[in-house]
XYZ file of N, CA and C in Angstrom:
537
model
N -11.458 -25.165 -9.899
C -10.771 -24.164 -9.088
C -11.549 -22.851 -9.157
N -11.874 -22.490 -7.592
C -12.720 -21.183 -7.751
C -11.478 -19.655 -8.616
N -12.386 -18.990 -8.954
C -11.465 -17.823 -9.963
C -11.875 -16.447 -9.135
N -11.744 -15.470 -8.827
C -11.729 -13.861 -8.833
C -11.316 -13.784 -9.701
N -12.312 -13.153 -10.847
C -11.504 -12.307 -11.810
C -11.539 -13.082 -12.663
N -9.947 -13.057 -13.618
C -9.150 -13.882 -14.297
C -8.534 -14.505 -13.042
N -8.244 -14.058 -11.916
C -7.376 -14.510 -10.927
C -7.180 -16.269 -9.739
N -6.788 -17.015 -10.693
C -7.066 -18.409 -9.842
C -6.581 -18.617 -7.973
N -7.765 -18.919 -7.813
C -7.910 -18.410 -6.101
C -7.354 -20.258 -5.710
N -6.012 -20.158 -4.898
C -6.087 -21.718 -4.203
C -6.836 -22.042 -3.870
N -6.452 -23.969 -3.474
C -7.588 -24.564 -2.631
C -8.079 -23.912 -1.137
N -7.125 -24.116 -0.782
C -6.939 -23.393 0.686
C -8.253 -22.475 0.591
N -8.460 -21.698 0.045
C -9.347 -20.132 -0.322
C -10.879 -20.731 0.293
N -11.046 -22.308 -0.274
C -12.878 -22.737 0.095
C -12.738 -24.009 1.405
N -11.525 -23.790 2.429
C -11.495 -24.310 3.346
C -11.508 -23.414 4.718
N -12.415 -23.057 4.966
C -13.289 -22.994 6.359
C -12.145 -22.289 7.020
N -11.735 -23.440 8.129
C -10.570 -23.480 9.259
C -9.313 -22.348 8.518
N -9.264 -21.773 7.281
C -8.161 -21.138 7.036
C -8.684 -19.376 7.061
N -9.777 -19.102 7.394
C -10.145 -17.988 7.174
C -10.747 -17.462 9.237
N -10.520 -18.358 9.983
C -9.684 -18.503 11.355
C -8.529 -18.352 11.828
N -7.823 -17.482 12.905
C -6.648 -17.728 12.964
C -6.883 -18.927 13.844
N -5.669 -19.838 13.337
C -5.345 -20.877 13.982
C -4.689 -20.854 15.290
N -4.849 -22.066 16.735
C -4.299 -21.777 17.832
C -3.000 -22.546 17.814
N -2.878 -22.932 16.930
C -1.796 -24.072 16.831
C -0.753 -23.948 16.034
N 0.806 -23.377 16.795
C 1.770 -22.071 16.231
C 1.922 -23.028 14.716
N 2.359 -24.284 14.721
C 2.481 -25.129 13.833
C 1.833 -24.248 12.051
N 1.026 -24.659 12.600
C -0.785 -24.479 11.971
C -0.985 -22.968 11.588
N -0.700 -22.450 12.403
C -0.458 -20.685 12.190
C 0.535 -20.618 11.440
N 1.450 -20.934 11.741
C 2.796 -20.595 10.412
C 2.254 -20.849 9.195
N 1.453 -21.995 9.003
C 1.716 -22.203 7.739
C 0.363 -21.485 7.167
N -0.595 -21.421 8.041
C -1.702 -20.306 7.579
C -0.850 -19.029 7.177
N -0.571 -18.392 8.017
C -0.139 -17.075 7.550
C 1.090 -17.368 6.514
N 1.658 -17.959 5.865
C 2.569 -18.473 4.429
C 1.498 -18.436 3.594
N 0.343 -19.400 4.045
C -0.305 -19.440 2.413
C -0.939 -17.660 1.964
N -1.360 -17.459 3.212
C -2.072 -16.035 2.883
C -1.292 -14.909 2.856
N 0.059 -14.676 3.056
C 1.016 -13.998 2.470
C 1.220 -14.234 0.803
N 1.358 -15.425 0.542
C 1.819 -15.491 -1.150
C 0.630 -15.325 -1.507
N -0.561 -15.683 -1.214
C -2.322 -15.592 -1.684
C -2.122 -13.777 -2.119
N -1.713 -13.178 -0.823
C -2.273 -11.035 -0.829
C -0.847 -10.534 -1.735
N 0.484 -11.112 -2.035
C 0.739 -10.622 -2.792
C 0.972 -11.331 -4.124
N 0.453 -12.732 -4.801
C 0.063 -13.062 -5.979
C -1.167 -12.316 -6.464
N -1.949 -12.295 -5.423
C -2.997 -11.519 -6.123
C -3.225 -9.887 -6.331
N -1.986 -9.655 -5.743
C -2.229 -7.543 -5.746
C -0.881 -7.516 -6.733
N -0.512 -8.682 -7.083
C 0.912 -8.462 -8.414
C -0.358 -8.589 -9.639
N -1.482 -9.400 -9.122
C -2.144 -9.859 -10.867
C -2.771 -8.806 -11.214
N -3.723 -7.987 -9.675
C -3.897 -6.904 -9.803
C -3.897 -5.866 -9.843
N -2.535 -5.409 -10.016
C -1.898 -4.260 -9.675
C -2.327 -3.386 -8.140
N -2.882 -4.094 -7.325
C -2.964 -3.440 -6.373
C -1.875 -3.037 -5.674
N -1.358 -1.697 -4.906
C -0.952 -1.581 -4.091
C -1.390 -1.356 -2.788
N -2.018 -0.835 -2.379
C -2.601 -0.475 -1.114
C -4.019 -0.895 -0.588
N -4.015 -1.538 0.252
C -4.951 -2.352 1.050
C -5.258 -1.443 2.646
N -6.550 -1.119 2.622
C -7.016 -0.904 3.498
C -8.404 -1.635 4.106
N -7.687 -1.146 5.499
C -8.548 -2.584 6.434
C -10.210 -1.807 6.620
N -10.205 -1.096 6.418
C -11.603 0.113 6.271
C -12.538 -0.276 5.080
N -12.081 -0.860 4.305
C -12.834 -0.905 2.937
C -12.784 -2.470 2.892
N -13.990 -2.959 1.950
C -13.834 -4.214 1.713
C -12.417 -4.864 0.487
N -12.029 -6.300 0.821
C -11.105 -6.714 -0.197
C -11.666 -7.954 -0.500
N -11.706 -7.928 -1.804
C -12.158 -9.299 -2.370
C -11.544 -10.597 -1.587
N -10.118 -10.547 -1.259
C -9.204 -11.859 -0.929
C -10.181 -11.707 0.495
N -10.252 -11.199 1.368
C -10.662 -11.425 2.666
C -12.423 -11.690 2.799
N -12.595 -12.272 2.445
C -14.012 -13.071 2.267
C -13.990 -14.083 0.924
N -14.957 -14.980 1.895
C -15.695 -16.115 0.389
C -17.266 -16.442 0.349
N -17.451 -15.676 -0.086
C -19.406 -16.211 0.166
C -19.797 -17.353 -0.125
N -18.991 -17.734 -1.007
C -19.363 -19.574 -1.254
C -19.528 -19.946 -0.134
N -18.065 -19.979 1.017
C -18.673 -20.679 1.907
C -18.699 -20.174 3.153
N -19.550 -18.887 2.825
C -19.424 -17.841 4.216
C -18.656 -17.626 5.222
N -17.760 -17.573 4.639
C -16.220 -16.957 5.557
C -15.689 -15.995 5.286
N -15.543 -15.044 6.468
C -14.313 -13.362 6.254
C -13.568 -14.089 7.653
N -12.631 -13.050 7.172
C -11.457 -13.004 8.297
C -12.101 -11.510 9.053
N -11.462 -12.335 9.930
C -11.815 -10.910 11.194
C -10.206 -9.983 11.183
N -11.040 -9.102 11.767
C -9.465 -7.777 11.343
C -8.028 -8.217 11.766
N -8.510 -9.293 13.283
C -7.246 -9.408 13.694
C -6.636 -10.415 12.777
N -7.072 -10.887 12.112
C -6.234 -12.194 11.118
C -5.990 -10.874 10.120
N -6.728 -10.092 9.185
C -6.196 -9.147 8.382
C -4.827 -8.552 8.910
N -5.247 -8.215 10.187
C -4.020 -7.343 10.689
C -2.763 -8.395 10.823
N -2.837 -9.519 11.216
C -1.638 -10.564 11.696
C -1.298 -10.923 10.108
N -1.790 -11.168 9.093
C -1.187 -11.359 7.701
C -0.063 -10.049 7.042
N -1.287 -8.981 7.026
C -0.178 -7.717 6.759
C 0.660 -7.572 7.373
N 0.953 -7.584 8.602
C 1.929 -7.530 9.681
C 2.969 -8.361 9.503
N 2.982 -9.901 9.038
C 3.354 -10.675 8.235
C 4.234 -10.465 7.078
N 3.511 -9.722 6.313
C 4.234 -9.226 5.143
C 5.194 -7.751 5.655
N 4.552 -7.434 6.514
C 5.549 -5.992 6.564
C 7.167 -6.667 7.666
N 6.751 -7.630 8.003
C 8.129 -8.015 8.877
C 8.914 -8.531 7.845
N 8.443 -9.321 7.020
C 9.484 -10.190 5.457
C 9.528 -8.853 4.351
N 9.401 -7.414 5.187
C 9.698 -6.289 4.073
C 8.683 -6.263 2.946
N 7.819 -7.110 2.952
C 6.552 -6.732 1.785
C 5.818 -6.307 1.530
N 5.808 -5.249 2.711
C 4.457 -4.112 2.813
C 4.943 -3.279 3.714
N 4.491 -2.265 3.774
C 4.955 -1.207 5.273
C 3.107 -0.804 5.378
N 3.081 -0.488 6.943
C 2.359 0.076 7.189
C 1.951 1.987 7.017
N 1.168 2.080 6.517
C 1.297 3.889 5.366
C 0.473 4.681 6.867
N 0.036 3.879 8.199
C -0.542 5.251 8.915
C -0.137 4.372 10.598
N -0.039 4.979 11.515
C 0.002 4.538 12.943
C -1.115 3.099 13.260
N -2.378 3.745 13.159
C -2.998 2.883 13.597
C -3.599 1.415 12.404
N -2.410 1.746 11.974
C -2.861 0.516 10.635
C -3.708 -0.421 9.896
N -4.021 0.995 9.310
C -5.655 0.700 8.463
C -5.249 0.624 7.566
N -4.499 1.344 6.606
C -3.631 1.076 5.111
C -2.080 0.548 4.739
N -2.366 -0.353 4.399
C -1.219 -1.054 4.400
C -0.727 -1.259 2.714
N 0.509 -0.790 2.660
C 1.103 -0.697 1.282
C 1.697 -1.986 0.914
N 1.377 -2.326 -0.340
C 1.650 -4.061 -0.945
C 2.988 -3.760 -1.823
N 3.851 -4.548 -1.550
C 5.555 -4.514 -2.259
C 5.269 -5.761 -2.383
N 4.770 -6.322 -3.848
C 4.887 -7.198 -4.622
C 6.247 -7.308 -5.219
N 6.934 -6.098 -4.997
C 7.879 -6.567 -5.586
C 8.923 -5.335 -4.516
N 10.022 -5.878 -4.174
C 10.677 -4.853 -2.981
C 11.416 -4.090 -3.999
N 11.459 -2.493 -3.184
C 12.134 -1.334 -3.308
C 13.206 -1.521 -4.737
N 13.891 -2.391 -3.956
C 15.270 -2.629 -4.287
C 15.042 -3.646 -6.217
N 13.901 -4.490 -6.013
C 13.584 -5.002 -7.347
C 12.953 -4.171 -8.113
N 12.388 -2.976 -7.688
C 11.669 -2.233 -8.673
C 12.499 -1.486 -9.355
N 13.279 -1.024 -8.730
C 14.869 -0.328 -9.400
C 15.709 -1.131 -10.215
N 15.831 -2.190 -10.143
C 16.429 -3.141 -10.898
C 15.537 -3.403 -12.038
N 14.302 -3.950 -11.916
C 13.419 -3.792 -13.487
C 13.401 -2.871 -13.958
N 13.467 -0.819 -13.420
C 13.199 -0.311 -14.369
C 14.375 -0.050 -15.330
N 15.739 -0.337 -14.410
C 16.692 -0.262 -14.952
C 16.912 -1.175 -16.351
N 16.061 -2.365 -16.199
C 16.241 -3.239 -17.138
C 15.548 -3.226 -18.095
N 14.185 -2.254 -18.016
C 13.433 -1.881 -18.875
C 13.772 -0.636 -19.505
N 14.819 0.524 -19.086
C 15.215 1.136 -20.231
C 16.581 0.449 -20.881
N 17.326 -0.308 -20.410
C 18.344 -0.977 -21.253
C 17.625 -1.632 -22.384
N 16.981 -2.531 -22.374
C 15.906 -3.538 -23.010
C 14.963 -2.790 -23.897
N 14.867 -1.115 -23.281
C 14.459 -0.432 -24.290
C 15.139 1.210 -25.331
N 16.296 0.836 -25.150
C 17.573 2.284 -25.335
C 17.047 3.229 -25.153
N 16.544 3.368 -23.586
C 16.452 4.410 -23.025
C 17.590 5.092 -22.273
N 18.685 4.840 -22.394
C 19.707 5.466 -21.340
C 20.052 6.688 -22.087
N 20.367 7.805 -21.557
C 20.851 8.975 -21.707
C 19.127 9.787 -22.351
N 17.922 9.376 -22.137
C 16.940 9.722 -22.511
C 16.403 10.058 -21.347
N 15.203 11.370 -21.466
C 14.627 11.549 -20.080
C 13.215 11.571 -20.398
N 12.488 10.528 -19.208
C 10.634 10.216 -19.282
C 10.593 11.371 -18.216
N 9.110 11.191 -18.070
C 8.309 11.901 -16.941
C 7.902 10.985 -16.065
N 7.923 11.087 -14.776
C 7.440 10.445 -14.120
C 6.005 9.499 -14.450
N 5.075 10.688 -15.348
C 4.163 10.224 -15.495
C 3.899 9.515 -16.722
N 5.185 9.185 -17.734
C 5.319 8.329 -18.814
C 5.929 7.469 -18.106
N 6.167 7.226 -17.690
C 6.860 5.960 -16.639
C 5.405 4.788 -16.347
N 4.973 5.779 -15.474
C 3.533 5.059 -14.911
C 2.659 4.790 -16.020
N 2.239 5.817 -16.810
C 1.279 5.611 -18.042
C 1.697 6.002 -19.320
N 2.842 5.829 -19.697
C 2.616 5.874 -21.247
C 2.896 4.969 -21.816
N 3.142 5.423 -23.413
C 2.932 4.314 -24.581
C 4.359 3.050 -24.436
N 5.311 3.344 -23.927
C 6.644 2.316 -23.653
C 6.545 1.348 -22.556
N 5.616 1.688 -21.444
C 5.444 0.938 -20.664
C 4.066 -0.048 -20.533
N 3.376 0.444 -21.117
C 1.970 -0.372 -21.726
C 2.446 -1.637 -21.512
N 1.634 -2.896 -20.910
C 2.086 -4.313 -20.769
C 2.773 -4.665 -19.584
N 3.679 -3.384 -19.217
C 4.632 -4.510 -18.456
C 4.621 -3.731 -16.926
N 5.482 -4.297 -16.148
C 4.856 -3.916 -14.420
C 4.391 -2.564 -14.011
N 5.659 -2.033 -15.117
C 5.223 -0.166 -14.969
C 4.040 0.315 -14.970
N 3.494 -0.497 -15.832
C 2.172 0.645 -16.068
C 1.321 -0.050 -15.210
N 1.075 1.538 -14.478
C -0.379 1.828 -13.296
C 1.251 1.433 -12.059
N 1.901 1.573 -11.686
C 2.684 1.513 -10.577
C 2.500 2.509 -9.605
N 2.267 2.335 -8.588
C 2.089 3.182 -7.118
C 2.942 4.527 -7.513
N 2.425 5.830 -7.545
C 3.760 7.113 -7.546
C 4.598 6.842 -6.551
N 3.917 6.381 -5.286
C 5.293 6.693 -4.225
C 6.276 5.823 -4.432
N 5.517 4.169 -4.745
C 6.857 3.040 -5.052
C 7.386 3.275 -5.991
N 7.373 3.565 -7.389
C 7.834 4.423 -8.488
C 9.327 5.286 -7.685
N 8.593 6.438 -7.121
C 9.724 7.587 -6.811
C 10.643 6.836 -5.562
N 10.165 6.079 -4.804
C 11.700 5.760 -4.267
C 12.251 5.014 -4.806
N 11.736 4.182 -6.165
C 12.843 3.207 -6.790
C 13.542 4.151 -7.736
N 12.808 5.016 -7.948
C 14.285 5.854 -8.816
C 14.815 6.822 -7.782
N 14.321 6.855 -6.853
C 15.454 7.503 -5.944
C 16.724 7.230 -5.415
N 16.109 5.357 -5.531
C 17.328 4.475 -5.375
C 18.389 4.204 -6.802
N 18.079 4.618 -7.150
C 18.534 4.736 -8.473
C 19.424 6.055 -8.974
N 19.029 6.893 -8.634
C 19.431 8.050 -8.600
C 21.177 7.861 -7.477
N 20.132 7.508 -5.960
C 21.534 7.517 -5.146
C 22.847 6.588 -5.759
N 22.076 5.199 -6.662
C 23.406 4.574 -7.042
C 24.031 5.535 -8.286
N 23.467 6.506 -8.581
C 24.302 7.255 -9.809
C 23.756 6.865 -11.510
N 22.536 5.826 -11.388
C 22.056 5.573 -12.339
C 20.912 6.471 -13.205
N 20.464 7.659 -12.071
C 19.302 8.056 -12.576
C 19.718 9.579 -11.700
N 18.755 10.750 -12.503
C 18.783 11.862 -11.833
C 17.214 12.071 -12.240
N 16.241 12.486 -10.983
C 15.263 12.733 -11.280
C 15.508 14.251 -11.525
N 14.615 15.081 -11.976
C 14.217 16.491 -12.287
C 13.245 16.759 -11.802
N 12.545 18.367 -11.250
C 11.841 18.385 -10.363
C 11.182 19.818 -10.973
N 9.386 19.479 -11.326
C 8.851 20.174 -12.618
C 8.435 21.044 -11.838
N 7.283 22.274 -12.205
C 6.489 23.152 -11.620
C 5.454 22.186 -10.910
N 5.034 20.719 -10.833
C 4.113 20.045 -10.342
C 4.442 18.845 -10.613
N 4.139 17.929 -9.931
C 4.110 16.849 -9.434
C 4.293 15.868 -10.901
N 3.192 16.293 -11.926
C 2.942 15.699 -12.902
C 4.001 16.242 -13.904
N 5.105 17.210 -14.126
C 6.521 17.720 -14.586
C 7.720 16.737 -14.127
N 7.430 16.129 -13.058
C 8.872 15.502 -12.882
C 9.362 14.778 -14.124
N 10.636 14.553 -13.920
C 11.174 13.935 -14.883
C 12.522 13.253 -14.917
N 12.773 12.306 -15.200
C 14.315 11.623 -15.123
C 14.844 10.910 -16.190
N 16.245 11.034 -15.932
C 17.446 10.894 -17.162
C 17.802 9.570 -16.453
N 17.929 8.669 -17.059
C 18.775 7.193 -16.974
C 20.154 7.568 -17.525
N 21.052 7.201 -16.618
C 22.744 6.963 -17.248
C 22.598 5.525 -18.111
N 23.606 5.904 -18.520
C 23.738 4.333 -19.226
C 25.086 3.897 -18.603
């Protein structure tokens, strides 16, 4: 099995005809399935969030067996994911496309479960101990997108679970978990 990385790349990945969009809706469905779970298994292994169609991405080429996708298959996959809510598009003409490996609504629910799991309630982090410090080391938090970060505790906040605080800069924020 070919690898990126540590990252085990399917079969699918060194078959030709899949790095084509297919004319055959059949055939297309199930292309664009495999390469939906392919762009977000692999931007969960790699913490990627944001994919832009401007820059090269490892998943969208194989030199083994000289195949890229052309933009319009890039564009019809992301597009893909942003209709099943797994990405939004971050500009009009959609060149950067934001990866929700994990939706809005689940990221608020893990972090919630990661200060229970860690008696954090009635305690207040910084935004930026959230993303990088020593409690979150290991687990999804650390290196998380700021913006997906701040609307999951925003959502959090609106359910009454969380109040963010709002520093002299960006890197001051800070929030209290209810318990």
């Amino acid at each position: 099995m070919q690898k990126l990385g540590e990252f085990k790349l399917p079969p699918f990945f060194n078959y030709p005809p899949y790095f084509t969009l297919q004319p055959v809706r059949e055939t297309r469905e199930k292309q664009v399935q495999l390469w939906k779970d392919l762009i977000l298994d692999f931007s969960r292994n790699q913490k990627i969030f944001l994919i832009s169609l401007e820059e090269d991405f490892p998943l969208f080429s194989n030199p083994s067996i000289e195949r890229s996708l052309s933009h319009e298959a890039k564009v019809v996959f992301l597009s893909a994911l942003v209709t099943d809510g797994r990405a939004e598009w971050m500009d009009k003409g959609h060149k950067k496309c934001l990866i929700l490996w994990m939706r809005i609504q689940d990221w608020a629910d893990y972090i919630l479960r990661f200060v229970r799991e860690n008696a954090l309630e009635d305690g207040v982090m910084t935004v930026e101990d959230i993303r990088s410090g020593f409690e979150t080391r290991g687990t999804e938090l650390a290196g998380i997108d700021r913006g997906v970060l701040m609307r999951a505790l925003k959502l959090l906040e609106q359910k009454g679970k969380a109040v963010i605080f709002k520093g002299s800069s960006a890197d001051d924020e800070g929030v209290k978990f209810s318990a």
